[in-house]
Coordinates of C-alpha atoms in Angstrom, one line a residue:
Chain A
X29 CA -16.9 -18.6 -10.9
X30 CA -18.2 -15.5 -11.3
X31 CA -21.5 -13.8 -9.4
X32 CA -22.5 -11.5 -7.2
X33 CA -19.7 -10.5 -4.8
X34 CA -20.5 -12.0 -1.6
X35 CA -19.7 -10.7 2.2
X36 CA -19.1 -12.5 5.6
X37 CA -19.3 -10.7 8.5
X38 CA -21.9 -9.7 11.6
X39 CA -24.7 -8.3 10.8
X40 CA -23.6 -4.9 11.7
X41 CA -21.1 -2.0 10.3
X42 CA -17.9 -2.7 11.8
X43 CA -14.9 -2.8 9.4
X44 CA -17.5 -4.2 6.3
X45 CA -19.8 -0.6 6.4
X46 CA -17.1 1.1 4.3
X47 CA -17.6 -1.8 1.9
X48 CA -20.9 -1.8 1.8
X49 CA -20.8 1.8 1.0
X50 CA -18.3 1.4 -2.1
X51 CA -19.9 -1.1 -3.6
X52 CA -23.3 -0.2 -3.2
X53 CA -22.0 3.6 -4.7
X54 CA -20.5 1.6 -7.5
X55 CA -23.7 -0.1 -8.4
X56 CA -22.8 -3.3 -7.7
X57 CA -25.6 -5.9 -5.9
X58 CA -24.2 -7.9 -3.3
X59 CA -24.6 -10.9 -1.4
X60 CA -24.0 -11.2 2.7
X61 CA -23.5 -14.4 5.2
X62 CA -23.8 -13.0 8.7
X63 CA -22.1 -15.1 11.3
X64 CA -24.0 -15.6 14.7
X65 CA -21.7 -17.7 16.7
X66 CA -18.1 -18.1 17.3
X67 CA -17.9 -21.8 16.2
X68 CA -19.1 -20.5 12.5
X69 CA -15.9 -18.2 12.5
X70 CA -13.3 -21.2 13.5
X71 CA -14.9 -23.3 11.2
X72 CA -14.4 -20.4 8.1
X73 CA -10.7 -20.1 10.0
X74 CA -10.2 -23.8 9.3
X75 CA -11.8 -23.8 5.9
X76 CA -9.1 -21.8 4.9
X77 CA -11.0 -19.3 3.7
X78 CA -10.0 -16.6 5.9
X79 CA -6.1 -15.8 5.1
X80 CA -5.2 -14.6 8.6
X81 CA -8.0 -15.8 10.5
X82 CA -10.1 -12.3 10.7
X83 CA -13.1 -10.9 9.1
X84 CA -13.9 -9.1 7.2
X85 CA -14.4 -11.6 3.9
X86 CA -15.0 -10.3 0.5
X87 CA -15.4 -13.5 -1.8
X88 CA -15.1 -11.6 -5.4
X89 CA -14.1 -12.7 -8.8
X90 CA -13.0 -16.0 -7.7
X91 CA -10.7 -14.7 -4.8
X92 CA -11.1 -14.9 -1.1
X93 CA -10.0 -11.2 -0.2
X94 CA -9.4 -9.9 3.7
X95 CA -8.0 -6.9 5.2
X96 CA -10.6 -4.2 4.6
X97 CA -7.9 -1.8 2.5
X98 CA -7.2 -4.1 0.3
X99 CA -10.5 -5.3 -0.6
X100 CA -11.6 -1.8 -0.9
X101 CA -8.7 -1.0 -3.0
X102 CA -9.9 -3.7 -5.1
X103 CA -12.9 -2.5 -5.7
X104 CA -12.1 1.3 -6.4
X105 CA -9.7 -0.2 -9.1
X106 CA -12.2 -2.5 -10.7
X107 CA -15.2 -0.2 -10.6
X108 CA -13.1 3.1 -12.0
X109 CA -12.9 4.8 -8.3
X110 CA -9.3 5.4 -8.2
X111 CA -8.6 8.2 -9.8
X112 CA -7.0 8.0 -13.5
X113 CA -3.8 7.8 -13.0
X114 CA -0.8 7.2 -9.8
X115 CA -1.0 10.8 -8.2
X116 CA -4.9 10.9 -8.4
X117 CA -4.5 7.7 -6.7
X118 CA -2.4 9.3 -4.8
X119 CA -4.3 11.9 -3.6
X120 CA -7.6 9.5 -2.7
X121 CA -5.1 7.4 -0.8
X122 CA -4.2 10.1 1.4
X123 CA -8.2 11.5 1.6
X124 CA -9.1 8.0 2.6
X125 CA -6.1 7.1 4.9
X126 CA -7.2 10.3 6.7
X127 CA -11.3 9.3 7.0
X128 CA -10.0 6.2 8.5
X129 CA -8.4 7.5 11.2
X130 CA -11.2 9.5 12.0
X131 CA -13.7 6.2 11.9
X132 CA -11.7 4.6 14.1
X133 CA -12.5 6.5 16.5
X134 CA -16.1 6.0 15.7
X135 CA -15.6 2.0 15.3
X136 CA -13.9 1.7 18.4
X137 CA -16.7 4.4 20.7
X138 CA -19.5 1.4 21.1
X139 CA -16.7 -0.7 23.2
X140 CA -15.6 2.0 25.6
X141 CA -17.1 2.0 28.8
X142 CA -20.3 4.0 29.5
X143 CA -18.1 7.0 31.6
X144 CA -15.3 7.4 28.8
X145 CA -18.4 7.8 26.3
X146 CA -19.2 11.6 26.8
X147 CA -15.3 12.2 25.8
X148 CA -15.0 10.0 23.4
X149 CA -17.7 12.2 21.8
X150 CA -15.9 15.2 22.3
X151 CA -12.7 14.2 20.7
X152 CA -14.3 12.5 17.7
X153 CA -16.1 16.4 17.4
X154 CA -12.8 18.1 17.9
X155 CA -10.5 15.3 15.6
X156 CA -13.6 16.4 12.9
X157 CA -14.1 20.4 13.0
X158 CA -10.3 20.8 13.5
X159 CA -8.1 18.1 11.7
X160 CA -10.3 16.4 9.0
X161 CA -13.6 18.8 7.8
X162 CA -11.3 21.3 7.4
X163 CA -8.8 20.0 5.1
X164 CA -11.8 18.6 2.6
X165 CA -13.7 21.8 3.1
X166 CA -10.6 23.4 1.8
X167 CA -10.2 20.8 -1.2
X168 CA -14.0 21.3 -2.7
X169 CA -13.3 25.4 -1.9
X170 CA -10.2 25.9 -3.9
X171 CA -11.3 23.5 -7.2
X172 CA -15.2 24.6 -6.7
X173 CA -16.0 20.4 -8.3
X174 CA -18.2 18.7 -6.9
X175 CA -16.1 15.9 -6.7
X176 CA -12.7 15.2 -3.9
X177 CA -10.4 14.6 -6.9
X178 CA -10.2 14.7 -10.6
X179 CA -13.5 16.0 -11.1
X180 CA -15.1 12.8 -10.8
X181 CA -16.7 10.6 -8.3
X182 CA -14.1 8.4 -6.9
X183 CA -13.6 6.3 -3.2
X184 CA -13.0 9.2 -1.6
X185 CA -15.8 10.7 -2.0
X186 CA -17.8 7.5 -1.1
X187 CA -15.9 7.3 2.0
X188 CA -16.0 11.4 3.4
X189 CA -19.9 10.8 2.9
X190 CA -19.7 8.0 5.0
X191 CA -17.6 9.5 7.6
X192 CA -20.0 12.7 7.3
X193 CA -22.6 10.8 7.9
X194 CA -21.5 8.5 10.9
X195 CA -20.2 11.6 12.8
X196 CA -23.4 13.3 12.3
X197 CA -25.5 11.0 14.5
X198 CA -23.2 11.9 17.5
X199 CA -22.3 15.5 16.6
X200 CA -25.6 16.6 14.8
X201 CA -24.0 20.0 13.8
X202 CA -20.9 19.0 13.3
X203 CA -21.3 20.1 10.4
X204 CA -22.6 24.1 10.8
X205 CA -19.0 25.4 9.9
X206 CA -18.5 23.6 7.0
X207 CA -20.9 25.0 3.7
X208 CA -19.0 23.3 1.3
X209 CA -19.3 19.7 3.2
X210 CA -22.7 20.2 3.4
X211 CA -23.0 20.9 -0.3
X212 CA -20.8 18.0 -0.7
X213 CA -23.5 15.8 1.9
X214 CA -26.4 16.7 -0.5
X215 CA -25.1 16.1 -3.6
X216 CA -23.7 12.8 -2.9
X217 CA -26.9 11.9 -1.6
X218 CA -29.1 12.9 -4.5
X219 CA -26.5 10.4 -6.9
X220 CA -28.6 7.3 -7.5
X221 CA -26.6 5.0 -6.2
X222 CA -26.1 6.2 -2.8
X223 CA -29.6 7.6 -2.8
X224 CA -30.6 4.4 -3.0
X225 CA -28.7 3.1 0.1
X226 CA -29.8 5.7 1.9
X227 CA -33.4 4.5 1.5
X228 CA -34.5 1.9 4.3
X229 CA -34.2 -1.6 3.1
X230 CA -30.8 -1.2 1.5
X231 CA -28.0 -3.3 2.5
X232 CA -26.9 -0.6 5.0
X233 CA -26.9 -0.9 8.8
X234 CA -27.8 0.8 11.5
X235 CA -26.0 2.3 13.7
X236 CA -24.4 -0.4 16.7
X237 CA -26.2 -0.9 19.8
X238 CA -25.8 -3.0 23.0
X239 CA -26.6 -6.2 20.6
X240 CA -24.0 -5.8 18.2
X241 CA -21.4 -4.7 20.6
X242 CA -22.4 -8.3 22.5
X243 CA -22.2 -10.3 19.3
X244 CA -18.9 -8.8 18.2
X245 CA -17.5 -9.5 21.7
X246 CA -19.0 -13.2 21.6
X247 CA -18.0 -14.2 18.2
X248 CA -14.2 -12.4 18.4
X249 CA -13.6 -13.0 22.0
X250 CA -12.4 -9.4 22.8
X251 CA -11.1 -9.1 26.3
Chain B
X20 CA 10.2 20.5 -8.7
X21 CA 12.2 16.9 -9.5
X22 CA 14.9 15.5 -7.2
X23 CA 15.2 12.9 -4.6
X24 CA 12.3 12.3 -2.0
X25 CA 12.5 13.9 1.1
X26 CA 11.4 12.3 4.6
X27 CA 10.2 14.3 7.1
X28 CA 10.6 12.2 10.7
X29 CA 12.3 11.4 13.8
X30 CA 15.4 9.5 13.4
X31 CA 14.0 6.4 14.4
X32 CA 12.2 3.7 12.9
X33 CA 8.7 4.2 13.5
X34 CA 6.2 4.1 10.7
X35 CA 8.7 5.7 8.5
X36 CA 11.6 2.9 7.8
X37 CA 8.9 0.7 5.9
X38 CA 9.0 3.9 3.4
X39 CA 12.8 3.8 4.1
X40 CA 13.2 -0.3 3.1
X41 CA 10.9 0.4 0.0
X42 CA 12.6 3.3 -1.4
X43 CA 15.7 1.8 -0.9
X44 CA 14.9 -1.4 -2.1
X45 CA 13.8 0.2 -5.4
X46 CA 17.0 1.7 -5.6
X47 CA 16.1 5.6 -5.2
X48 CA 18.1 7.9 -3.3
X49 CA 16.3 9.9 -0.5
X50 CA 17.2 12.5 2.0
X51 CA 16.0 12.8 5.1
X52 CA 15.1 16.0 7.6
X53 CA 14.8 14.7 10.8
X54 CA 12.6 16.2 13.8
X55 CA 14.5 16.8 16.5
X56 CA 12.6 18.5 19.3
X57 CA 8.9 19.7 19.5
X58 CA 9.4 22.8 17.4
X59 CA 10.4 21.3 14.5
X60 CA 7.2 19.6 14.3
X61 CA 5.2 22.8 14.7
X62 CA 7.0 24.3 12.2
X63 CA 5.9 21.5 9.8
X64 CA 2.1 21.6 10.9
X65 CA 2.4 25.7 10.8
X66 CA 4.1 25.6 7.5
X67 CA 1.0 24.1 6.2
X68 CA 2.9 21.2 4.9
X69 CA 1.2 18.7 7.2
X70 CA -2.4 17.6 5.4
X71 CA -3.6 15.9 8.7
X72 CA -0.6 17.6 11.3
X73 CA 1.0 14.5 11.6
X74 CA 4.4 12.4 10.1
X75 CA 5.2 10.7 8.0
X76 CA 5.4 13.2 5.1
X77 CA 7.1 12.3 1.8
X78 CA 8.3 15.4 -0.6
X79 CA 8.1 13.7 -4.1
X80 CA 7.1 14.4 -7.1
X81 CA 5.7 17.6 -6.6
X82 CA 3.8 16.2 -3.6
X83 CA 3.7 16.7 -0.1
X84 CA 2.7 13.5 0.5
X85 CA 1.2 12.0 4.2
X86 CA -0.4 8.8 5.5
X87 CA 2.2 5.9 5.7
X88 CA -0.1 3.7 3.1
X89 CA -0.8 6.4 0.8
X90 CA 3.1 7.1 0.5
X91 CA 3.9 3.1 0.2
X92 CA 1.5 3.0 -2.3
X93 CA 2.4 5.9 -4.3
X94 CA 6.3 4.3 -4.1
X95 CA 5.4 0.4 -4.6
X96 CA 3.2 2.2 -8.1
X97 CA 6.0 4.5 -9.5
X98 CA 8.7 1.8 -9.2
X99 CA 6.2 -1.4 -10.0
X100 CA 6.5 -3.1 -7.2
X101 CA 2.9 -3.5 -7.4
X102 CA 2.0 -6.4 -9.4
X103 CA 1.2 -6.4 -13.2
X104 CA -2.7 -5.9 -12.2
X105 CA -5.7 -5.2 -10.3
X106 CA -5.4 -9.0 -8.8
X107 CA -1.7 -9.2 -8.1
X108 CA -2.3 -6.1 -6.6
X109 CA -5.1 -7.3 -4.6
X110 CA -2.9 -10.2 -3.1
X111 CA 0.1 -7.8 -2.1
X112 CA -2.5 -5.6 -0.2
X113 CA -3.6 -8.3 1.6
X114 CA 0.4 -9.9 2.4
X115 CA 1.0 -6.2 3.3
X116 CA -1.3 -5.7 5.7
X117 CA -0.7 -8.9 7.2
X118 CA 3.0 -7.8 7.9
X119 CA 1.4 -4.4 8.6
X120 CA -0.4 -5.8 11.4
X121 CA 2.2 -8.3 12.8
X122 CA 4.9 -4.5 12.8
X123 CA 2.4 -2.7 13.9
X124 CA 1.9 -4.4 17.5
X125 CA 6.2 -5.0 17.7
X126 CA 6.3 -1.1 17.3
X127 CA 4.1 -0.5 20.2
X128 CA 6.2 -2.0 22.8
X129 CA 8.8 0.4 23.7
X130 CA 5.3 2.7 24.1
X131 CA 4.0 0.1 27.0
X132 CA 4.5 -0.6 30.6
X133 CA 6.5 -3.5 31.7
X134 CA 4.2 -6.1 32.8
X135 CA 1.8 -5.3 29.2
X136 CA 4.8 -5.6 27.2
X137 CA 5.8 -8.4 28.1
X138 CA 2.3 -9.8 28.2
X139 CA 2.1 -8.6 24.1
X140 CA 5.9 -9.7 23.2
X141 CA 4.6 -13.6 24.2
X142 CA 1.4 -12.3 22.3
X143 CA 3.9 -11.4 19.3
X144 CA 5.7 -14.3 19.1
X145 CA 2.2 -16.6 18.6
X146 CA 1.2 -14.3 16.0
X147 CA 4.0 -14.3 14.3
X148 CA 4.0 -18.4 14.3
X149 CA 0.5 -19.2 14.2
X150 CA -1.4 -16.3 12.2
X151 CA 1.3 -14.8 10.1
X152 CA 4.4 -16.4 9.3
X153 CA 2.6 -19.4 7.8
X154 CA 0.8 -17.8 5.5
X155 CA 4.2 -16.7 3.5
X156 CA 5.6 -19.8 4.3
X157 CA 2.3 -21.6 2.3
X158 CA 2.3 -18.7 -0.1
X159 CA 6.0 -19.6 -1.4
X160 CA 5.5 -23.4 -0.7
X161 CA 2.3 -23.5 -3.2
X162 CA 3.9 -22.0 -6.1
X163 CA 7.3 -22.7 -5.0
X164 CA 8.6 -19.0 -6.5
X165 CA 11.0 -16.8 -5.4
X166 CA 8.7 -14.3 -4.5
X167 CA 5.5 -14.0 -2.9
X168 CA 3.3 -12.8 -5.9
X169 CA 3.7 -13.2 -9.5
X170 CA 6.9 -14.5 -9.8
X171 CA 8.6 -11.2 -9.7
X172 CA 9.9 -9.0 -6.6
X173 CA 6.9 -6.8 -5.2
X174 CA 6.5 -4.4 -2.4
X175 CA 5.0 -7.6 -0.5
X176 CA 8.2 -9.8 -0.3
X177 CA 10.4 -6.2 0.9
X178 CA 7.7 -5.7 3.7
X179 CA 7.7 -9.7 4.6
X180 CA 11.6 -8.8 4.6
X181 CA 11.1 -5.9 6.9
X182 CA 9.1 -8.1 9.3
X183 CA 10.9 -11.0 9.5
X184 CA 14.2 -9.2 10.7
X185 CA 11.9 -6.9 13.2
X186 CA 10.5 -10.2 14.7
X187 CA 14.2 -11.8 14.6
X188 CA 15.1 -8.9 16.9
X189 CA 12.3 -9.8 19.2
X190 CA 13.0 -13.6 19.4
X191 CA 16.1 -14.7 17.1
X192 CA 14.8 -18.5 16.4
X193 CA 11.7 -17.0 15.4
X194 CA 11.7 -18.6 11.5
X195 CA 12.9 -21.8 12.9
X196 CA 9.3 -23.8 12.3
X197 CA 10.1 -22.2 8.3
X198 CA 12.5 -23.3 5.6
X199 CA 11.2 -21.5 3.1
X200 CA 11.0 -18.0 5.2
X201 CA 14.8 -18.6 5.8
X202 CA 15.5 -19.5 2.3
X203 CA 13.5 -16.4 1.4
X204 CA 15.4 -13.9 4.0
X205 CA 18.0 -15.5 2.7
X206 CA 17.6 -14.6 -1.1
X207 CA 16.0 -10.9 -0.2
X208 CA 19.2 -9.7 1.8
X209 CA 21.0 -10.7 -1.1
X210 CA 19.2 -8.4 -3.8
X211 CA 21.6 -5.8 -4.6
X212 CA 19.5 -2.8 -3.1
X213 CA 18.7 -4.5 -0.3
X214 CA 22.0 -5.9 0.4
X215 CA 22.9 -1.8 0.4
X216 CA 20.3 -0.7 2.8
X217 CA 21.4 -4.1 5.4
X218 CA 25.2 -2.8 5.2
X219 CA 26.4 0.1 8.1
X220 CA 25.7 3.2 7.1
X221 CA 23.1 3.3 5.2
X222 CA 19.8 5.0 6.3
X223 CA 18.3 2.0 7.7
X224 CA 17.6 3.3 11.3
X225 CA 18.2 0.9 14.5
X226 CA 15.8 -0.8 16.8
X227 CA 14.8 2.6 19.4
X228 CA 16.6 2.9 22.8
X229 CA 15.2 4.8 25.9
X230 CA 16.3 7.9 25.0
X231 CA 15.3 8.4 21.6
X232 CA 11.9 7.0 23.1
X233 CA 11.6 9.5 25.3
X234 CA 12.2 12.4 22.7
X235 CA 9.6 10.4 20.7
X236 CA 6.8 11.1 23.3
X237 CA 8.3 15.0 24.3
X238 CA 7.8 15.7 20.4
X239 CA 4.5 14.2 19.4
X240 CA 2.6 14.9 23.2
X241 CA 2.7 10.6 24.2

């Protein structure tokens, strides 16, 4: 049965954002179920619709797909955001694999206690300017495209924005030694697609506060 | 320039040997430059051969290739052990990162204090029979194949291989609750390549001791 693809999770970022994001840079309309209580997420568990019990859910193309890489994997292939052949794939692998580590950081900071915040902050600042910024800055310098690889708009690119973006609102100028990023940052957010997410009423959320941090504690039971 | 991979890592297992089982399982010849003491890390990260300063890193194909996924990938794609398309692909992601997970928190043990680890080893062992393990064991039941996706050996049914024996090491009875996860180890350690890589001598690295440990957290600042 085919449709738009549709998402469960909380209504929040969490480990969906970067799937929001890729789709909604693909072009493609989605549909999301946002669980309020734990007793929805056993039930989904005993459904069977959750492979190993976990969120996030991605129910596309008649599949129930989990684990955020491989849904996202999934959808660079099937939209044409993987590159054009194995070492372009490669190469966004690695791009991405690295962004991830960074948003860890970032996904994990709203459940850290209020006096490990300030240098939680700090490391994601340094992890940025000095292990992850540079290496992209370096990547749009030496090829002068606009694009991370192959000259064309692939995941990667949908995902450094991303990253860009979510570091920016706790390092605003984490971005003053990087000219090429912040090319990169304002072309990707004149392309229609993301433009449009970045407009208020799109499917993207806001940043997490003290109510999604509660929710997410509630409906996963994190000690 | 062509010739066989080269790993750059410690000696022992860490997010490495599933490169290691998956290379080997495909039947390519690798070498291996291990790092030995702090230095030889630095030299790596100075050499500029370190995308994000850290290991793994995979010389192949012309590529100095980093990020444990990216160079799985990369190896499961050259030597298709990724499915016949974008769906069979889709399902070996998600068996991957099931035994990704399960590896992943087995790994971090020799890392913990005593009374955590042993708190996370009875952890482990629930995982591994409630969460993970009967997934496979429904996977091969439903279609009642030899392998876990498409009827044909895949990256997913090496890892589940990989997994399986690391868990044995933890708890030896662990696939007792599993028929068809013993019939399956039993089949996989049978392959040819595999049946190499489980023999004495081979490059498959053993479970870490205290020592090697120890390096382990001099080297990489733990």
């Amino acid at each position: 049965m085919s449709g738009k693809p549709r998402l469960t999770y909380i209504n929040g970022r969490g480990r969906m954002e970067s799937i929001r994001w890729l789709l909604a840079a693909a072009g493609v309309e989605f549909e999301e179920i946002f669980l309020q209580t734990r007793e929805q997420l056993l039930k989904l568990g005993q459904d069977g619709s959750l492979l190993f019990h976990q969120l996030p859910l991605v129910e596309i193309d008649g599949m129930k797909l989990v684990q955020c890489r491989a849904i996202l994997s999934y959808i660079a292939g099937k939209y044409n955001l993987y590159g054009k052949d194995l070492k372009e794939r490669a190469l966004i692998d690695m791009y991405v694999e690295g962004i991830s580590d960074l948003m860890q950081l970032i996904l994990m900071f709203p459940f850290s206690p209020p006096e490990a915040k300030e240098k939680k902050i700090a490391t994601i600042a340094e992890k940025a300017t000095e292990r992850y910024f540079p290496v992209f800055e370096k990547v749009l310098k030496q090829h002068g495209q606009d694009f991370l690889v192959g000259n064309r708009f692939s995941w990667a690119d949908v995902q450094l924005m991303e990253a860009i973006l979510a570091v920016e609102e706790k390092v605003p100028s984490v971005l003053s030694g990087f000219p090429q990023l912040q090319a990169f940052k304002t072309k990707m957010s004149n392309m229609p697609t993301i433009k449009k997410f970045l407009q208020p009423g799109s499917p993207r959320k806001p940043p997490p506060d003290e109510n999604y941090v509660a929710t997410v504690m509630k409906i996963f039971k994190l000690d | 320039m062509a010739g066989k991979p080269k790993l750059h890592y410690t000696r022992g297992r860490g997010k490495m040997e599933s490169i290691r089982w998956l290379l080997a399982a495909a039947g390519v010849e690798f070498e291996e430059e291990f790092i030995e003491k702090k230095e030889d890390l630095e030299k790596l990260r100075n050499d500029g051969s370190l995308l994000f300063q850290q290991v793994p890193m995979v010389e192949i194909d012309g590529m100095k290739m980093v990020q444990t996924r990216a160079i799985l990938c990369y190896i499961a794609g050259k030597y298709n052990l990724y499915g016949k398309d974008l769906k069979e692909r889709a399902w070996i992601d998600m068996y991957v990162e099931g035994t990704t997970d399960l590896m992943g928190m087995i790994m971090a043990l020799p890392f913990q204090a005593a009374d955590v680890k042993e708190k996370n080893i009875a952890l482990i062992t629930e995982r591994a029979t409630t969460r993970y393990f009967p997934v496979y064991e429904k996977a091969l039941k439903d279609h009642g194949q030899d392998y876990l996706v498409g009827n044909k050996l895949s990256w997913a049914d090496i890892h589940l291989l990989e997994a399986i024996l690391m868990t044995e090491e933890l708890k030896s009875d662990i696939l007792s609750a599993f028929p068809l996860l013993q019939a399956f180890k039993g089949r996989m350690s049978n392959v040819p390549t595999i049946k190499k890589f489980l023999q004495p001598g081979s490059q498959r690295k053993p479970p870490s001791d205290e020592k090697s440990i120890a390096n382990v957290r001099k080297i990489f600042n733990i």
